[in-house]
Amino acid sequence: MARIGGPDGQQFSEQDVLICQDADMQLDQNLVDAAIAQMDRRWPPGEQGGAAALYVNDGQILTSVGLDNLNGGVSLCHETGAICQAYTLDMKITASVCVYRDPERERVLVLPPCGICQERLALWGPDVQVGVPDDSSATGWRARTLREVNPFYWGSQFTEDGAWPAPEVHFS
């Protein structure tokens, strides 16, 4: 289930809209912290768990967790709920991050989006920022655009000029 809230974990109703100064929110530590806070709400520290957080164009942070199920075929990625919520609200996603708690190594990892989530995020274009691991960074992660993560996006083959397809093309 997606939640709307601020980076400090405060929750907002749909009537309360968190507006930030920059309408084109960039992936930052506040977004990572929001994902970690959501993970901690769902799974206690010390347990394996994960969550995602994303910025939408008006500055809101949406968070979600994956759906675990006995049948792995119906499980969902952590980002799915927040992506669907953004789409439901007709909001543009500008940045997305997924975190995973690895209790064996006692650390939280930033995971790049899987191919399916890259495809889901592609609806908002090649400049959506996503978190990727980076051991050379003090934070252990860095922001990359979808274009950087997937420079040979298959959808570009269906445009006249080889450019990333416009959002309208993603609708079927």
Coordinates of N, CA and C in Angstrom, one line a residue:
M1 N 0.8 -1.2 0.0 CA 0.0 0.0 0.0 C 0.9 1.2 0.0
A2 N 0.5 2.2 -0.8 CA 1.3 3.5 -0.9 C 0.9 4.4 0.2
R3 N 1.9 5.2 0.7 CA 1.6 6.2 1.7 C 2.1 7.5 1.2
I4 N 1.5 8.6 1.6 CA 1.9 9.9 1.2 C 2.5 10.5 2.4
G5 N 3.7 11.0 2.3 CA 4.3 11.5 3.5 C 5.6 12.3 3.3
G6 N 6.1 12.9 4.3 CA 7.3 13.7 4.3 C 8.5 12.8 4.6
P7 N 9.7 13.3 4.4 CA 10.9 12.6 4.7 C 11.1 12.2 6.2
D8 N 10.4 13.0 7.1 CA 10.6 12.7 8.5 C 9.6 11.6 8.9
G9 N 8.9 11.0 8.0 CA 7.9 9.9 8.3 C 6.5 10.4 8.6
Q10 N 6.3 11.7 8.7 CA 5.0 12.2 9.0 C 4.1 11.9 7.8
Q11 N 2.9 11.4 8.1 CA 1.9 11.0 7.1 C 1.0 12.2 6.8
F12 N 0.5 12.2 5.5 CA -0.4 13.3 5.1 C -1.6 12.6 4.4
S13 N -2.7 13.2 4.6 CA -3.9 12.7 3.8 C -3.8 13.3 2.4
E14 N -4.7 12.8 1.6 CA -4.7 13.3 0.2 C -5.1 14.8 0.2
Q15 N -5.8 15.3 1.2 CA -6.1 16.7 1.2 C -4.9 17.6 1.6
D16 N -4.0 17.0 2.4 CA -2.8 17.7 2.8 C -1.7 17.4 1.8
V17 N -1.3 18.4 1.1 CA -0.3 18.2 0.0 C 1.0 18.8 0.4
L18 N 2.0 17.9 0.5 CA 3.4 18.4 0.8 C 4.0 19.0 -0.4
I19 N 4.2 20.3 -0.3 CA 4.7 21.1 -1.5 C 6.2 21.5 -1.1
C20 N 7.1 21.2 -2.0 CA 8.5 21.6 -1.8 C 8.8 22.7 -2.8
Q21 N 9.9 23.4 -2.5 CA 10.2 24.5 -3.4 C 10.6 24.1 -4.8
D22 N 11.2 23.0 -4.9 CA 11.7 22.5 -6.3 C 10.7 21.5 -6.8
A23 N 9.9 21.8 -7.8 CA 8.9 20.9 -8.4 C 9.5 19.8 -9.2
D24 N 10.8 19.8 -9.4 CA 11.5 18.7 -10.1 C 12.5 18.1 -9.1
M25 N 11.9 17.4 -8.2 CA 12.7 16.8 -7.1 C 13.7 15.8 -7.6
Q26 N 14.9 16.0 -7.0 CA 16.0 15.1 -7.4 C 16.2 14.0 -6.3
L27 N 16.7 12.9 -6.6 CA 17.0 11.8 -5.6 C 18.0 12.3 -4.6
D28 N 17.7 12.3 -3.4 CA 18.5 12.8 -2.3 C 18.4 11.9 -1.1
Q29 N 19.2 12.2 -0.1 CA 19.2 11.4 1.1 C 17.8 11.4 1.8
N30 N 17.0 12.5 1.7 CA 15.7 12.5 2.3 C 14.8 11.4 1.7
L31 N 15.0 11.2 0.4 CA 14.2 10.1 -0.3 C 14.6 8.8 0.2
V32 N 15.9 8.5 0.3 CA 16.4 7.3 0.8 C 15.9 7.1 2.3
D33 N 16.0 8.1 3.1 CA 15.5 8.0 4.5 C 14.0 7.7 4.5
A34 N 13.2 8.2 3.6 CA 11.8 7.9 3.6 C 11.6 6.5 3.3
A35 N 12.3 5.9 2.4 CA 12.2 4.5 2.0 C 12.6 3.6 3.3
I36 N 13.7 4.0 3.9 CA 14.2 3.3 5.1 C 13.1 3.3 6.2
A37 N 12.5 4.5 6.4 CA 11.5 4.7 7.4 C 10.3 3.8 7.1
Q38 N 9.9 3.7 5.9 CA 8.8 2.8 5.5 C 9.1 1.4 5.7
M39 N 10.4 1.0 5.4 CA 10.8 -0.4 5.6 C 10.8 -0.7 7.1
D40 N 11.2 0.2 8.0 CA 11.2 0.0 9.4 C 9.8 -0.1 10.0
R41 N 8.9 0.6 9.4 CA 7.5 0.6 9.8 C 6.9 -0.8 9.5
R42 N 7.3 -1.4 8.4 CA 6.7 -2.7 8.0 C 7.5 -3.9 8.6
W43 N 8.8 -3.8 8.6 CA 9.6 -4.9 9.2 C 10.5 -4.4 10.3
P44 N 10.5 -5.1 11.4 CA 11.4 -4.6 12.5 C 12.8 -4.7 12.2
P45 N 13.6 -3.8 12.7 CA 15.1 -3.8 12.5 C 15.6 -5.2 12.9
G46 N 16.6 -5.7 12.1 CA 17.1 -7.0 12.3 C 16.5 -8.1 11.4
E47 N 15.3 -7.7 10.8 CA 14.7 -8.6 9.9 C 14.9 -8.2 8.5
Q48 N 15.0 -9.2 7.6 CA 15.1 -8.9 6.1 C 13.8 -8.1 5.7
G49 N 14.0 -7.1 4.9 CA 12.9 -6.3 4.5 C 13.3 -5.3 3.4
G50 N 12.4 -4.6 2.8 CA 12.7 -3.6 1.8 C 11.5 -2.6 1.7
A51 N 11.7 -1.6 1.0 CA 10.7 -0.6 0.7 C 11.2 0.4 -0.4
A52 N 10.3 1.2 -0.9 CA 10.7 2.1 -2.0 C 10.1 3.5 -1.6
A53 N 10.7 4.5 -2.2 CA 10.1 5.9 -2.0 C 10.4 6.6 -3.4
L54 N 9.4 7.4 -3.7 CA 9.6 8.2 -4.9 C 9.1 9.6 -4.8
Y55 N 9.7 10.5 -5.5 CA 9.2 11.9 -5.5 C 8.3 12.0 -6.7
V56 N 7.3 12.8 -6.6 CA 6.5 13.2 -7.7 C 6.7 14.7 -7.9
N57 N 6.2 15.2 -9.0 CA 6.5 16.6 -9.5 C 6.1 17.7 -8.5
D58 N 5.2 17.5 -7.6 CA 4.8 18.5 -6.7 C 5.5 18.5 -5.4
G59 N 6.5 17.5 -5.3 CA 7.3 17.4 -4.1 C 6.8 16.3 -3.1
Q60 N 5.7 15.7 -3.3 CA 5.2 14.7 -2.5 C 6.2 13.5 -2.5
I61 N 6.3 12.8 -1.4 CA 7.0 11.5 -1.4 C 6.0 10.4 -1.2
L62 N 6.0 9.4 -2.1 CA 5.1 8.3 -2.0 C 6.0 7.1 -1.6
T63 N 5.6 6.2 -0.7 CA 6.3 5.1 -0.3 C 5.5 3.8 -0.4
S64 N 6.2 2.7 -0.6 CA 5.4 1.4 -0.7 C 6.4 0.3 -0.3
V65 N 5.8 -0.9 -0.1 CA 6.5 -2.1 0.1 C 6.0 -3.1 -0.9
G66 N 6.8 -4.2 -1.1 CA 6.4 -5.2 -2.0 C 5.4 -6.1 -1.3
L67 N 4.6 -6.8 -2.2 CA 3.6 -7.8 -1.7 C 4.3 -9.2 -1.7
D68 N 4.4 -9.7 -0.5 CA 5.0 -11.1 -0.3 C 3.8 -12.0 -0.4
N69 N 4.1 -13.2 -0.9 CA 3.0 -14.2 -1.1 C 3.7 -15.5 -1.2
L70 N 3.0 -16.6 -0.7 CA 3.5 -17.9 -0.8 C 3.8 -18.3 -2.3
N71 N 2.9 -17.8 -3.2 CA 3.1 -18.0 -4.6 C 4.0 -16.8 -5.1
G72 N 5.3 -17.1 -5.4 CA 6.2 -16.0 -5.8 C 5.7 -15.3 -7.1
G73 N 4.9 -16.0 -7.9 CA 4.4 -15.4 -9.2 C 3.5 -14.2 -8.9
V74 N 3.0 -14.0 -7.7 CA 2.1 -12.9 -7.5 C 2.7 -11.8 -6.6
S75 N 4.0 -12.0 -6.3 CA 4.7 -11.0 -5.5 C 4.9 -9.8 -6.4
L76 N 5.1 -8.7 -5.7 CA 5.4 -7.4 -6.4 C 6.6 -6.7 -5.9
C77 N 7.3 -6.0 -6.8 CA 8.4 -5.2 -6.4 C 8.0 -4.1 -5.4
H78 N 9.0 -3.6 -4.6 CA 8.6 -2.6 -3.6 C 8.1 -1.3 -4.2
E79 N 8.6 -1.0 -5.4 CA 8.2 0.3 -6.0 C 6.8 0.3 -6.6
T80 N 6.2 -0.9 -6.8 CA 5.0 -1.0 -7.6 C 3.8 -0.2 -7.0
G81 N 3.6 -0.3 -5.7 CA 2.5 0.5 -5.0 C 2.6 2.0 -5.2
A82 N 3.8 2.5 -5.0 CA 4.0 3.9 -5.1 C 3.9 4.4 -6.6
I83 N 4.4 3.6 -7.5 CA 4.3 3.9 -8.9 C 2.8 3.9 -9.3
C84 N 2.0 2.9 -8.9 CA 0.6 2.9 -9.2 C -0.1 4.1 -8.6
Q85 N 0.3 4.5 -7.3 CA -0.3 5.6 -6.7 C -0.1 6.9 -7.4
A86 N 1.2 7.1 -7.9 CA 1.5 8.3 -8.7 C 0.7 8.3 -9.9
Y87 N 0.6 7.2 -10.6 CA -0.2 7.1 -11.8 C -1.7 7.4 -11.6
T88 N -2.2 6.9 -10.4 CA -3.6 7.1 -10.1 C -3.8 8.6 -9.8
L89 N -2.9 9.3 -9.2 CA -3.0 10.7 -8.9 C -2.6 11.6 -10.1
D90 N -2.2 11.0 -11.2 CA -1.8 11.7 -12.4 C -0.7 12.6 -12.1
M91 N 0.3 12.1 -11.4 CA 1.5 12.8 -11.0 C 2.7 12.3 -11.8
K92 N 3.7 13.2 -12.0 CA 4.9 12.8 -12.7 C 5.9 12.3 -11.7
I93 N 6.5 11.1 -11.9 CA 7.6 10.7 -11.0 C 8.9 11.3 -11.5
T94 N 9.6 11.9 -10.6 CA 10.9 12.5 -10.9 C 12.1 11.7 -10.4
A95 N 11.9 10.9 -9.3 CA 13.0 10.1 -8.7 C 12.4 8.9 -7.9
S96 N 13.2 7.9 -7.9 CA 12.7 6.6 -7.2 C 13.9 5.9 -6.6
V97 N 13.7 5.4 -5.4 CA 14.8 4.6 -4.8 C 14.1 3.4 -4.1
C98 N 14.9 2.3 -4.1 CA 14.4 1.1 -3.5 C 15.6 0.7 -2.5
V99 N 15.2 0.3 -1.2 CA 16.2 -0.1 -0.2 C 15.8 -1.5 0.2
Y100 N 16.9 -2.2 0.7 CA 16.7 -3.5 1.2 C 17.6 -3.7 2.4
R101 N 17.1 -4.2 3.5 CA 17.9 -4.5 4.7 C 18.5 -5.9 4.6
D102 N 19.8 -6.0 4.7 CA 20.5 -7.2 4.6 C 21.0 -7.5 6.0
P103 N 20.2 -8.3 6.8 CA 20.5 -8.5 8.2 C 21.8 -9.3 8.4
E104 N 22.2 -10.1 7.5 CA 23.4 -10.9 7.6 C 24.6 -10.0 7.6
R105 N 24.6 -9.0 6.8 CA 25.7 -8.0 6.7 C 25.5 -6.8 7.5
E106 N 24.3 -6.7 8.2 CA 24.0 -5.6 9.0 C 24.1 -4.2 8.3
R107 N 23.5 -4.2 7.1 CA 23.5 -2.9 6.4 C 22.2 -2.8 5.5
V108 N 22.0 -1.6 5.1 CA 20.9 -1.3 4.2 C 21.5 -1.0 2.8
L109 N 20.9 -1.7 1.8 CA 21.4 -1.5 0.5 C 20.5 -0.7 -0.4
V110 N 21.0 0.1 -1.3 CA 20.1 0.7 -2.3 C 20.2 -0.2 -3.5
L111 N 19.1 -0.6 -4.0 CA 19.0 -1.5 -5.1 C 18.5 -0.7 -6.4
P112 N 19.2 -1.0 -7.5 CA 18.7 -0.4 -8.8 C 17.3 -1.0 -9.1
P113 N 16.5 -0.3 -9.9 CA 15.2 -0.9 -10.3 C 15.5 -2.1 -11.2
C114 N 14.7 -3.2 -11.0 CA 14.7 -4.3 -11.9 C 14.2 -3.9 -13.3
G115 N 14.4 -4.7 -14.3 CA 13.9 -4.4 -15.6 C 12.5 -4.0 -15.7
I116 N 11.6 -4.7 -14.9 CA 10.2 -4.5 -15.0 C 9.9 -3.1 -14.4
C117 N 10.6 -2.7 -13.3 CA 10.3 -1.4 -12.7 C 11.0 -0.3 -13.6
Q118 N 12.1 -0.6 -14.3 CA 12.6 0.4 -15.2 C 11.5 0.6 -16.3
E119 N 10.9 -0.4 -16.7 CA 9.8 -0.2 -17.8 C 8.6 0.6 -17.2
R120 N 8.3 0.3 -15.9 CA 7.2 1.1 -15.3 C 7.5 2.5 -15.2
L121 N 8.8 2.8 -14.8 CA 9.2 4.2 -14.6 C 9.4 4.9 -16.0
A122 N 9.7 4.1 -17.1 CA 9.9 4.7 -18.4 C 8.7 5.5 -18.9
L123 N 7.6 5.3 -18.3 CA 6.4 6.1 -18.6 C 6.6 7.6 -18.4
W124 N 7.5 7.9 -17.5 CA 7.8 9.3 -17.1 C 9.1 9.8 -17.8
G125 N 9.6 9.0 -18.7 CA 10.8 9.5 -19.5 C 12.1 9.1 -19.0
P126 N 13.1 9.4 -19.8 CA 14.5 9.0 -19.5 C 15.2 9.7 -18.4
D127 N 14.7 10.8 -18.0 CA 15.4 11.6 -17.0 C 14.9 11.4 -15.6
V128 N 14.0 10.4 -15.4 CA 13.7 9.9 -14.0 C 15.0 9.4 -13.3
Q129 N 15.2 9.9 -12.1 CA 16.4 9.5 -11.4 C 16.1 8.3 -10.6
V130 N 17.0 7.3 -10.5 CA 16.9 6.1 -9.7 C 18.2 5.9 -8.9
G131 N 18.0 5.3 -7.8 CA 19.2 5.0 -6.9 C 19.9 3.7 -7.4
V132 N 21.2 3.8 -7.5 CA 22.0 2.6 -7.8 C 23.1 2.5 -6.8
P133 N 23.6 1.3 -6.5 CA 24.7 1.1 -5.6 C 26.0 1.7 -6.1
D134 N 26.8 2.2 -5.2 CA 28.1 2.8 -5.6 C 28.9 2.7 -4.3
D135 N 29.8 1.7 -4.2 CA 30.6 1.5 -3.1 C 31.7 2.6 -2.9
S136 N 32.0 3.4 -4.0 CA 33.0 4.4 -3.9 C 32.4 5.7 -3.3
S137 N 31.1 5.7 -3.2 CA 30.4 6.9 -2.6 C 30.3 6.7 -1.1
A138 N 30.3 7.8 -0.3 CA 30.2 7.8 1.1 C 28.9 7.2 1.6
T139 N 27.8 7.5 0.8 CA 26.5 7.0 1.1 C 26.3 5.5 0.6
G140 N 27.1 5.0 -0.2 CA 26.9 3.7 -0.8 C 26.0 3.6 -2.0
W141 N 25.5 4.8 -2.4 CA 24.6 4.9 -3.6 C 24.9 6.2 -4.3
R142 N 24.3 6.2 -5.5 CA 24.3 7.5 -6.3 C 23.1 7.5 -7.2
A143 N 22.7 8.7 -7.7 CA 21.6 8.8 -8.5 C 22.0 8.7 -10.0
R144 N 21.2 8.0 -10.8 CA 21.4 7.9 -12.2 C 20.1 8.1 -12.9
T145 N 20.1 8.6 -14.1 CA 18.8 8.7 -14.8 C 18.5 7.3 -15.5
L146 N 17.3 7.1 -15.8 CA 16.9 5.8 -16.5 C 17.8 5.7 -17.8
R147 N 18.0 6.8 -18.5 CA 18.8 6.7 -19.7 C 20.2 6.2 -19.4
E148 N 20.8 6.6 -18.3 CA 22.1 6.1 -17.9 C 22.1 4.7 -17.5
V149 N 21.0 4.3 -16.8 CA 20.9 2.9 -16.4 C 20.6 2.0 -17.6
N150 N 19.9 2.5 -18.5 CA 19.5 1.7 -19.7 C 19.7 2.4 -20.9
P151 N 21.0 2.6 -21.4 CA 21.3 3.4 -22.5 C 20.8 2.9 -23.9
F152 N 20.4 1.6 -23.9 CA 19.9 1.0 -25.1 C 18.4 0.6 -25.0
Y153 N 17.6 1.5 -24.5 CA 16.2 1.3 -24.2 C 15.5 0.8 -25.5
W154 N 14.9 -0.3 -25.4 CA 14.3 -1.0 -26.6 C 13.2 -0.1 -27.2
G155 N 12.5 0.7 -26.4 CA 11.4 1.5 -26.9 C 11.8 2.5 -27.9
S156 N 13.1 2.9 -27.9 CA 13.6 3.9 -28.8 C 13.6 3.4 -30.2
Q157 N 13.6 2.1 -30.4 CA 13.6 1.5 -31.8 C 12.3 1.8 -32.5
F158 N 11.3 2.2 -31.8 CA 10.0 2.4 -32.4 C 9.6 3.9 -32.6
T159 N 10.6 4.7 -32.5 CA 10.4 6.1 -32.8 C 11.2 6.5 -34.1
E160 N 10.7 7.5 -34.7 CA 11.3 7.9 -36.0 C 12.8 8.3 -35.9
D161 N 13.1 9.0 -34.8 CA 14.4 9.5 -34.6 C 15.3 8.8 -33.6
G162 N 14.8 7.6 -33.1 CA 15.6 6.9 -32.2 C 15.6 7.4 -30.8
A163 N 14.8 8.5 -30.5 CA 14.7 9.1 -29.2 C 13.8 8.3 -28.3
W164 N 14.0 8.5 -27.0 CA 13.1 7.9 -26.0 C 11.7 8.2 -26.3
P165 N 10.8 7.2 -26.3 CA 9.4 7.4 -26.7 C 8.7 8.4 -25.7
A166 N 7.8 9.2 -26.3 CA 7.0 10.1 -25.5 C 6.0 9.4 -24.6
P167 N 5.6 9.9 -23.5 CA 4.7 9.2 -22.6 C 3.4 8.7 -23.3
E168 N 2.9 9.4 -24.3 CA 1.7 9.0 -25.1 C 1.9 7.6 -25.7
V169 N 3.2 7.3 -26.1 CA 3.5 6.1 -26.8 C 3.4 4.9 -25.9
H170 N 3.6 5.1 -24.6 CA 3.5 4.0 -23.6 C 2.1 3.5 -23.4
F171 N 1.1 4.3 -23.7 CA -0.3 3.9 -23.5 C -0.7 3.0 -24.6
S172 N -1.4 1.9 -24.2 CA -1.9 1.0 -25.3 C -3.3 0.9 -25.3

